Amino acid sequence: MKRRLLRMTQLVGFLLWLASGVGLLLGWPDTATSPLLLAGLLVFHCPTAIADRRRERESKPPKSAEEVLRWYPKWWA
């Protein structure tokens, strides 16, 4: 993900999280603050988690069949 877009999504997630905190202080109902909190956390953390997993998946070469089968019992192969 591009750095500028990543920072913008993290800012939006932080603002949603902050809005849920303000809502809790002002006595908003839980039906309004809980979704705001959940949305803020998802928007803040998901882009980096998805990018990290994609980077990890692309950086590891696939294991050979011999290397994988070495750990199975002989009767399994």
PDB file of N, CA and C in Angstrom:
ATOM      1  N   MET A   1       0.851  -1.171   0.000  1.00  0.00           N
ATOM      2  CA  MET A   1       0.000   0.000   0.000  1.00  0.00           C
ATOM      3  C   MET A   1       0.900   1.237   0.000  1.00  0.00           C
ATOM      4  N   LYS A   2       0.482   2.227  -0.740  1.00  0.00           N
ATOM      5  CA  LYS A   2       1.306   3.421  -0.812  1.00  0.00           C
ATOM      6  C   LYS A   2       1.327   4.127   0.535  1.00  0.00           C
ATOM      7  N   ARG A   3       2.459   4.727   0.813  1.00  0.00           N
ATOM      8  CA  ARG A   3       2.676   5.331   2.122  1.00  0.00           C
ATOM      9  C   ARG A   3       1.653   6.426   2.437  1.00  0.00           C
ATOM     10  N   ARG A   4       1.338   7.254   1.468  1.00  0.00           N
ATOM     11  CA  ARG A   4       0.393   8.340   1.704  1.00  0.00           C
ATOM     12  C   ARG A   4      -1.007   7.791   1.996  1.00  0.00           C
ATOM     13  N   LEU A   5      -1.423   6.781   1.243  1.00  0.00           N
ATOM     14  CA  LEU A   5      -2.731   6.170   1.463  1.00  0.00           C
ATOM     15  C   LEU A   5      -2.777   5.453   2.804  1.00  0.00           C
ATOM     16  N   LEU A   6      -1.678   4.817   3.178  1.00  0.00           N
ATOM     17  CA  LEU A   6      -1.609   4.135   4.467  1.00  0.00           C
ATOM     18  C   LEU A   6      -1.754   5.145   5.612  1.00  0.00           C
ATOM     19  N   ARG A   7      -1.066   6.242   5.538  1.00  0.00           N
ATOM     20  CA  ARG A   7      -1.158   7.268   6.585  1.00  0.00           C
ATOM     21  C   ARG A   7      -2.563   7.855   6.653  1.00  0.00           C
ATOM     22  N   MET A   8      -3.194   8.028   5.485  1.00  0.00           N
ATOM     23  CA  MET A   8      -4.542   8.587   5.463  1.00  0.00           C
ATOM     24  C   MET A   8      -5.533   7.613   6.101  1.00  0.00           C
ATOM     25  N   THR A   9      -5.428   6.326   5.817  1.00  0.00           N
ATOM     26  CA  THR A   9      -6.342   5.360   6.434  1.00  0.00           C
ATOM     27  C   THR A   9      -6.089   5.261   7.932  1.00  0.00           C
ATOM     28  N   GLN A  10      -4.843   5.349   8.342  1.00  0.00           N
ATOM     29  CA  GLN A  10      -4.563   5.328   9.772  1.00  0.00           C
ATOM     30  C   GLN A  10      -5.117   6.573  10.464  1.00  0.00           C
ATOM     31  N   LEU A  11      -5.066   7.709   9.797  1.00  0.00           N
ATOM     32  CA  LEU A  11      -5.638   8.929  10.364  1.00  0.00           C
ATOM     33  C   LEU A  11      -7.159   8.808  10.489  1.00  0.00           C
ATOM     34  N   VAL A  12      -7.805   8.272   9.471  1.00  0.00           N
ATOM     35  CA  VAL A  12      -9.258   8.082   9.531  1.00  0.00           C
ATOM     36  C   VAL A  12      -9.617   7.103  10.645  1.00  0.00           C
ATOM     37  N   GLY A  13      -8.851   6.018  10.774  1.00  0.00           N
ATOM     38  CA  GLY A  13      -9.097   5.060  11.850  1.00  0.00           C
ATOM     39  C   GLY A  13      -8.926   5.683  13.222  1.00  0.00           C
ATOM     40  N   PHE A  14      -7.909   6.504  13.367  1.00  0.00           N
ATOM     41  CA  PHE A  14      -7.684   7.179  14.641  1.00  0.00           C
ATOM     42  C   PHE A  14      -8.819   8.143  14.957  1.00  0.00           C
ATOM     43  N   LEU A  15      -9.300   8.861  13.942  1.00  0.00           N
ATOM     44  CA  LEU A  15     -10.401   9.800  14.159  1.00  0.00           C
ATOM     45  C   LEU A  15     -11.697   9.073  14.527  1.00  0.00           C
ATOM     46  N   LEU A  16     -11.940   7.913  13.918  1.00  0.00           N
ATOM     47  CA  LEU A  16     -13.107   7.122  14.299  1.00  0.00           C
ATOM     48  C   LEU A  16     -12.986   6.643  15.739  1.00  0.00           C
ATOM     49  N   TRP A  17     -11.795   6.187  16.104  1.00  0.00           N
ATOM     50  CA  TRP A  17     -11.544   5.733  17.472  1.00  0.00           C
ATOM     51  C   TRP A  17     -11.732   6.886  18.461  1.00  0.00           C
ATOM     52  N   LEU A  18     -11.242   8.048  18.078  1.00  0.00           N
ATOM     53  CA  LEU A  18     -11.382   9.226  18.921  1.00  0.00           C
ATOM     54  C   LEU A  18     -12.852   9.641  19.048  1.00  0.00           C
ATOM     55  N   ALA A  19     -13.597   9.538  17.973  1.00  0.00           N
ATOM     56  CA  ALA A  19     -15.023   9.875  18.015  1.00  0.00           C
ATOM     57  C   ALA A  19     -15.780   8.928  18.938  1.00  0.00           C
ATOM     58  N   SER A  20     -15.397   7.658  18.948  1.00  0.00           N
ATOM     59  CA  SER A  20     -16.073   6.718  19.856  1.00  0.00           C
ATOM     60  C   SER A  20     -15.744   7.061  21.311  1.00  0.00           C
ATOM     61  N   GLY A  21     -14.525   7.483  21.585  1.00  0.00           N
ATOM     62  CA  GLY A  21     -14.172   7.896  22.941  1.00  0.00           C
ATOM     63  C   GLY A  21     -14.923   9.130  23.383  1.00  0.00           C
ATOM     64  N   VAL A  22     -15.065  10.095  22.474  1.00  0.00           N
ATOM     65  CA  VAL A  22     -15.836  11.297  22.786  1.00  0.00           C
ATOM     66  C   VAL A  22     -17.297  10.925  23.003  1.00  0.00           C
ATOM     67  N   GLY A  23     -17.791   9.993  22.202  1.00  0.00           N
ATOM     68  CA  GLY A  23     -19.166   9.539  22.372  1.00  0.00           C
ATOM     69  C   GLY A  23     -19.393   8.886  23.711  1.00  0.00           C
ATOM     70  N   LEU A  24     -18.410   8.133  24.178  1.00  0.00           N
ATOM     71  CA  LEU A  24     -18.536   7.524  25.505  1.00  0.00           C
ATOM     72  C   LEU A  24     -18.571   8.595  26.598  1.00  0.00           C
ATOM     73  N   LEU A  25     -17.744   9.622  26.447  1.00  0.00           N
ATOM     74  CA  LEU A  25     -17.735  10.699  27.434  1.00  0.00           C
ATOM     75  C   LEU A  25     -19.031  11.501  27.434  1.00  0.00           C
ATOM     76  N   LEU A  26     -19.617  11.655  26.263  1.00  0.00           N
ATOM     77  CA  LEU A  26     -20.846  12.442  26.153  1.00  0.00           C
ATOM     78  C   LEU A  26     -22.106  11.619  26.430  1.00  0.00           C
ATOM     79  N   GLY A  27     -21.945  10.322  26.658  1.00  0.00           N
ATOM     80  CA  GLY A  27     -23.084   9.485  26.995  1.00  0.00           C
ATOM     81  C   GLY A  27     -23.874   8.997  25.803  1.00  0.00           C
ATOM     82  N   TRP A  28     -23.231   8.876  24.636  1.00  0.00           N
ATOM     83  CA  TRP A  28     -23.932   8.322  23.483  1.00  0.00           C
ATOM     84  C   TRP A  28     -24.303   6.883  23.786  1.00  0.00           C
ATOM     85  N   PRO A  29     -25.330   6.349  23.162  1.00  0.00           N
ATOM     86  CA  PRO A  29     -25.694   4.952  23.406  1.00  0.00           C
ATOM     87  C   PRO A  29     -24.622   4.002  22.866  1.00  0.00           C
ATOM     88  N   ASP A  30     -24.572   2.822  23.466  1.00  0.00           N
ATOM     89  CA  ASP A  30     -23.573   1.829  23.044  1.00  0.00           C
ATOM     90  C   ASP A  30     -23.766   1.386  21.606  1.00  0.00           C
ATOM     91  N   THR A  31     -24.984   1.505  21.091  1.00  0.00           N
ATOM     92  CA  THR A  31     -25.217   1.120  19.696  1.00  0.00           C
ATOM     93  C   THR A  31     -24.525   2.065  18.722  1.00  0.00           C
ATOM     94  N   ALA A  32     -24.117   3.234  19.177  1.00  0.00           N
ATOM     95  CA  ALA A  32     -23.392   4.173  18.321  1.00  0.00           C
ATOM     96  C   ALA A  32     -21.890   4.097  18.560  1.00  0.00           C
ATOM     97  N   THR A  33     -21.478   3.940  19.808  1.00  0.00           N
ATOM     98  CA  THR A  33     -20.044   3.997  20.103  1.00  0.00           C
ATOM     99  C   THR A  33     -19.326   2.691  19.771  1.00  0.00           C
ATOM    100  N   SER A  34     -19.969   1.555  19.977  1.00  0.00           N
ATOM    101  CA  SER A  34     -19.305   0.283  19.698  1.00  0.00           C
ATOM    102  C   SER A  34     -18.955   0.115  18.217  1.00  0.00           C
ATOM    103  N   PRO A  35     -19.887   0.397  17.293  1.00  0.00           N
ATOM    104  CA  PRO A  35     -19.493   0.308  15.876  1.00  0.00           C
ATOM    105  C   PRO A  35     -18.414   1.308  15.492  1.00  0.00           C
ATOM    106  N   LEU A  36     -18.444   2.506  16.091  1.00  0.00           N
ATOM    107  CA  LEU A  36     -17.388   3.478  15.803  1.00  0.00           C
ATOM    108  C   LEU A  36     -16.030   2.967  16.262  1.00  0.00           C
ATOM    109  N   LEU A  37     -16.000   2.369  17.454  1.00  0.00           N
ATOM    110  CA  LEU A  37     -14.750   1.832  17.976  1.00  0.00           C
ATOM    111  C   LEU A  37     -14.249   0.686  17.107  1.00  0.00           C
ATOM    112  N   LEU A  38     -15.133  -0.216  16.743  1.00  0.00           N
ATOM    113  CA  LEU A  38     -14.751  -1.350  15.906  1.00  0.00           C
ATOM    114  C   LEU A  38     -14.284  -0.890  14.535  1.00  0.00           C
ATOM    115  N   ALA A  39     -15.001   0.037  13.931  1.00  0.00           N
ATOM    116  CA  ALA A  39     -14.606   0.543  12.614  1.00  0.00           C
ATOM    117  C   ALA A  39     -13.262   1.259  12.686  1.00  0.00           C
ATOM    118  N   GLY A  40     -13.053   2.027  13.734  1.00  0.00           N
ATOM    119  CA  GLY A  40     -11.776   2.724  13.874  1.00  0.00           C
ATOM    120  C   GLY A  40     -10.607   1.772  14.002  1.00  0.00           C
ATOM    121  N   LEU A  41     -10.783   0.729  14.795  1.00  0.00           N
ATOM    122  CA  LEU A  41      -9.700  -0.241  14.958  1.00  0.00           C
ATOM    123  C   LEU A  41      -9.437  -1.020  13.675  1.00  0.00           C
ATOM    124  N   LEU A  42     -10.502  -1.397  12.973  1.00  0.00           N
ATOM    125  CA  LEU A  42     -10.316  -2.118  11.718  1.00  0.00           C
ATOM    126  C   LEU A  42      -9.648  -1.254  10.658  1.00  0.00           C
ATOM    127  N   VAL A  43     -10.082  -0.025  10.533  1.00  0.00           N
ATOM    128  CA  VAL A  43      -9.488   0.868   9.529  1.00  0.00           C
ATOM    129  C   VAL A  43      -8.040   1.176   9.884  1.00  0.00           C
ATOM    130  N   PHE A  44      -7.729   1.270  11.165  1.00  0.00           N
ATOM    131  CA  PHE A  44      -6.370   1.597  11.580  1.00  0.00           C
ATOM    132  C   PHE A  44      -5.419   0.415  11.382  1.00  0.00           C
ATOM    133  N   HIS A  45      -5.841  -0.802  11.750  1.00  0.00           N
ATOM    134  CA  HIS A  45      -4.924  -1.934  11.759  1.00  0.00           C
ATOM    135  C   HIS A  45      -4.945  -2.809  10.510  1.00  0.00           C
ATOM    136  N   CYS A  46      -6.054  -2.905   9.817  1.00  0.00           N
ATOM    137  CA  CYS A  46      -6.148  -3.839   8.698  1.00  0.00           C
ATOM    138  C   CYS A  46      -5.196  -3.546   7.540  1.00  0.00           C
ATOM    139  N   PRO A  47      -5.031  -2.316   7.097  1.00  0.00           N
ATOM    140  CA  PRO A  47      -4.120  -2.101   5.960  1.00  0.00           C
ATOM    141  C   PRO A  47      -2.688  -2.559   6.245  1.00  0.00           C
ATOM    142  N   THR A  48      -2.199  -2.327   7.442  1.00  0.00           N
ATOM    143  CA  THR A  48      -0.835  -2.760   7.743  1.00  0.00           C
ATOM    144  C   THR A  48      -0.763  -4.268   7.905  1.00  0.00           C
ATOM    145  N   ALA A  49      -1.798  -4.874   8.485  1.00  0.00           N
ATOM    146  CA  ALA A  49      -1.794  -6.325   8.655  1.00  0.00           C
ATOM    147  C   ALA A  49      -1.864  -7.022   7.308  1.00  0.00           C
ATOM    148  N   ILE A  50      -2.678  -6.517   6.402  1.00  0.00           N
ATOM    149  CA  ILE A  50      -2.793  -7.117   5.078  1.00  0.00           C
ATOM    150  C   ILE A  50      -1.487  -6.938   4.315  1.00  0.00           C
ATOM    151  N   ALA A  51      -0.885  -5.765   4.392  1.00  0.00           N
ATOM    152  CA  ALA A  51       0.381  -5.528   3.690  1.00  0.00           C
ATOM    153  C   ALA A  51       1.499  -6.400   4.260  1.00  0.00           C
ATOM    154  N   ASP A  52       1.528  -6.578   5.582  1.00  0.00           N
ATOM    155  CA  ASP A  52       2.559  -7.429   6.182  1.00  0.00           C
ATOM    156  C   ASP A  52       2.408  -8.878   5.750  1.00  0.00           C
ATOM    157  N   ARG A  53       1.185  -9.378   5.723  1.00  0.00           N
ATOM    158  CA  ARG A  53       0.968 -10.767   5.289  1.00  0.00           C
ATOM    159  C   ARG A  53       1.329 -10.952   3.830  1.00  0.00           C
ATOM    160  N   ARG A  54       0.968  -9.989   2.996  1.00  0.00           N
ATOM    161  CA  ARG A  54       1.298 -10.101   1.581  1.00  0.00           C
ATOM    162  C   ARG A  54       2.808 -10.076   1.378  1.00  0.00           C
ATOM    163  N   ARG A  55       3.483  -9.211   2.111  1.00  0.00           N
ATOM    164  CA  ARG A  55       4.935  -9.115   2.007  1.00  0.00           C
ATOM    165  C   ARG A  55       5.594 -10.415   2.482  1.00  0.00           C
ATOM    166  N   GLU A  56       5.079 -10.975   3.568  1.00  0.00           N
ATOM    167  CA  GLU A  56       5.635 -12.222   4.093  1.00  0.00           C
ATOM    168  C   GLU A  56       5.416 -13.370   3.115  1.00  0.00           C
ATOM    169  N   ARG A  57       4.221 -13.420   2.525  1.00  0.00           N
ATOM    170  CA  ARG A  57       3.905 -14.487   1.588  1.00  0.00           C
ATOM    171  C   ARG A  57       4.772 -14.397   0.340  1.00  0.00           C
ATOM    172  N   GLU A  58       5.035 -13.192  -0.131  1.00  0.00           N
ATOM    173  CA  GLU A  58       5.826 -13.021  -1.338  1.00  0.00           C
ATOM    174  C   GLU A  58       7.316 -13.223  -1.087  1.00  0.00           C
ATOM    175  N   SER A  59       7.771 -13.036   0.133  1.00  0.00           N
ATOM    176  CA  SER A  59       9.201 -13.129   0.397  1.00  0.00           C
ATOM    177  C   SER A  59       9.669 -14.560   0.609  1.00  0.00           C
ATOM    178  N   LYS A  60       8.788 -15.460   1.011  1.00  0.00           N
ATOM    179  CA  LYS A  60       9.191 -16.835   1.262  1.00  0.00           C
ATOM    180  C   LYS A  60       9.065 -17.676  -0.003  1.00  0.00           C
ATOM    181  N   PRO A  61      10.140 -18.357  -0.395  1.00  0.00           N
ATOM    182  CA  PRO A  61      10.003 -19.264  -1.534  1.00  0.00           C
ATOM    183  C   PRO A  61       9.252 -20.524  -1.088  1.00  0.00           C
ATOM    184  N   PRO A  62       8.514 -21.150  -1.993  1.00  0.00           N
ATOM    185  CA  PRO A  62       7.796 -22.364  -1.604  1.00  0.00           C
ATOM    186  C   PRO A  62       8.761 -23.496  -1.282  1.00  0.00           C
ATOM    187  N   LYS A  63       8.369 -24.351  -0.336  1.00  0.00           N
ATOM    188  CA  LYS A  63       9.213 -25.481   0.043  1.00  0.00           C
ATOM    189  C   LYS A  63       9.092 -26.579  -0.994  1.00  0.00           C
ATOM    190  N   SER A  64      10.165 -27.320  -1.157  1.00  0.00           N
ATOM    191  CA  SER A  64      10.130 -28.424  -2.104  1.00  0.00           C
ATOM    192  C   SER A  64       9.332 -29.584  -1.506  1.00  0.00           C
ATOM    193  N   ALA A  65       8.891 -30.478  -2.371  1.00  0.00           N
ATOM    194  CA  ALA A  65       8.091 -31.621  -1.916  1.00  0.00           C
ATOM    195  C   ALA A  65       8.906 -32.518  -0.995  1.00  0.00           C
ATOM    196  N   GLU A  66      10.179 -32.699  -1.288  1.00  0.00           N
ATOM    197  CA  GLU A  66      11.025 -33.555  -0.445  1.00  0.00           C
ATOM    198  C   GLU A  66      11.155 -32.976   0.959  1.00  0.00           C
ATOM    199  N   GLU A  67      11.276 -31.669   1.043  1.00  0.00           N
ATOM    200  CA  GLU A  67      11.412 -31.027   2.350  1.00  0.00           C
ATOM    201  C   GLU A  67      10.130 -31.158   3.170  1.00  0.00           C
ATOM    202  N   VAL A  68       8.989 -31.050   2.510  1.00  0.00           N
ATOM    203  CA  VAL A  68       7.714 -31.185   3.214  1.00  0.00           C
ATOM    204  C   VAL A  68       7.482 -32.624   3.631  1.00  0.00           C
ATOM    205  N   LEU A  69       7.734 -33.565   2.737  1.00  0.00           N
ATOM    206  CA  LEU A  69       7.470 -34.978   3.022  1.00  0.00           C
ATOM    207  C   LEU A  69       8.442 -35.581   4.022  1.00  0.00           C
ATOM    208  N   ARG A  70       9.554 -34.929   4.262  1.00  0.00           N
ATOM    209  CA  ARG A  70      10.541 -35.452   5.205  1.00  0.00           C
ATOM    210  C   ARG A  70       9.958 -35.566   6.611  1.00  0.00           C
ATOM    211  N   TRP A  71       9.000 -34.716   6.957  1.00  0.00           N
ATOM    212  CA  TRP A  71       8.460 -34.706   8.305  1.00  0.00           C
ATOM    213  C   TRP A  71       7.291 -35.666   8.485  1.00  0.00           C
ATOM    214  N   TYR A  72       6.787 -36.256   7.401  1.00  0.00           N
ATOM    215  CA  TYR A  72       5.698 -37.218   7.513  1.00  0.00           C
ATOM    216  C   TYR A  72       6.251 -38.621   7.706  1.00  0.00           C
ATOM    217  N   PRO A  73       5.506 -39.482   8.347  1.00  0.00           N
ATOM    218  CA  PRO A  73       5.948 -40.873   8.469  1.00  0.00           C
ATOM    219  C   PRO A  73       6.030 -41.536   7.102  1.00  0.00           C
ATOM    220  N   LYS A  74       6.794 -42.591   7.013  1.00  0.00           N
ATOM    221  CA  LYS A  74       7.003 -43.275   5.732  1.00  0.00           C
ATOM    222  C   LYS A  74       5.694 -43.840   5.177  1.00  0.00           C
ATOM    223  N   TRP A  75       4.820 -44.331   6.044  1.00  0.00           N
ATOM    224  CA  TRP A  75       3.584 -44.932   5.561  1.00  0.00           C
ATOM    225  C   TRP A  75       2.621 -43.887   4.990  1.00  0.00           C
ATOM    226  N   TRP A  76       2.847 -42.620   5.339  1.00  0.00           N
ATOM    227  CA  TRP A  76       1.942 -41.571   4.868  1.00  0.00           C
ATOM    228  C   TRP A  76       2.230 -41.206   3.419  1.00  0.00           C
ATOM    229  N   ALA A  77       3.479 -41.219   3.028  1.00  0.00           N
ATOM    230  CA  ALA A  77       3.876 -40.780   1.678  1.00  0.00           C
ATOM    231  C   ALA A  77       3.599 -41.808   0.620  1.00  0.00           C
TER     232      ALA A  77
END
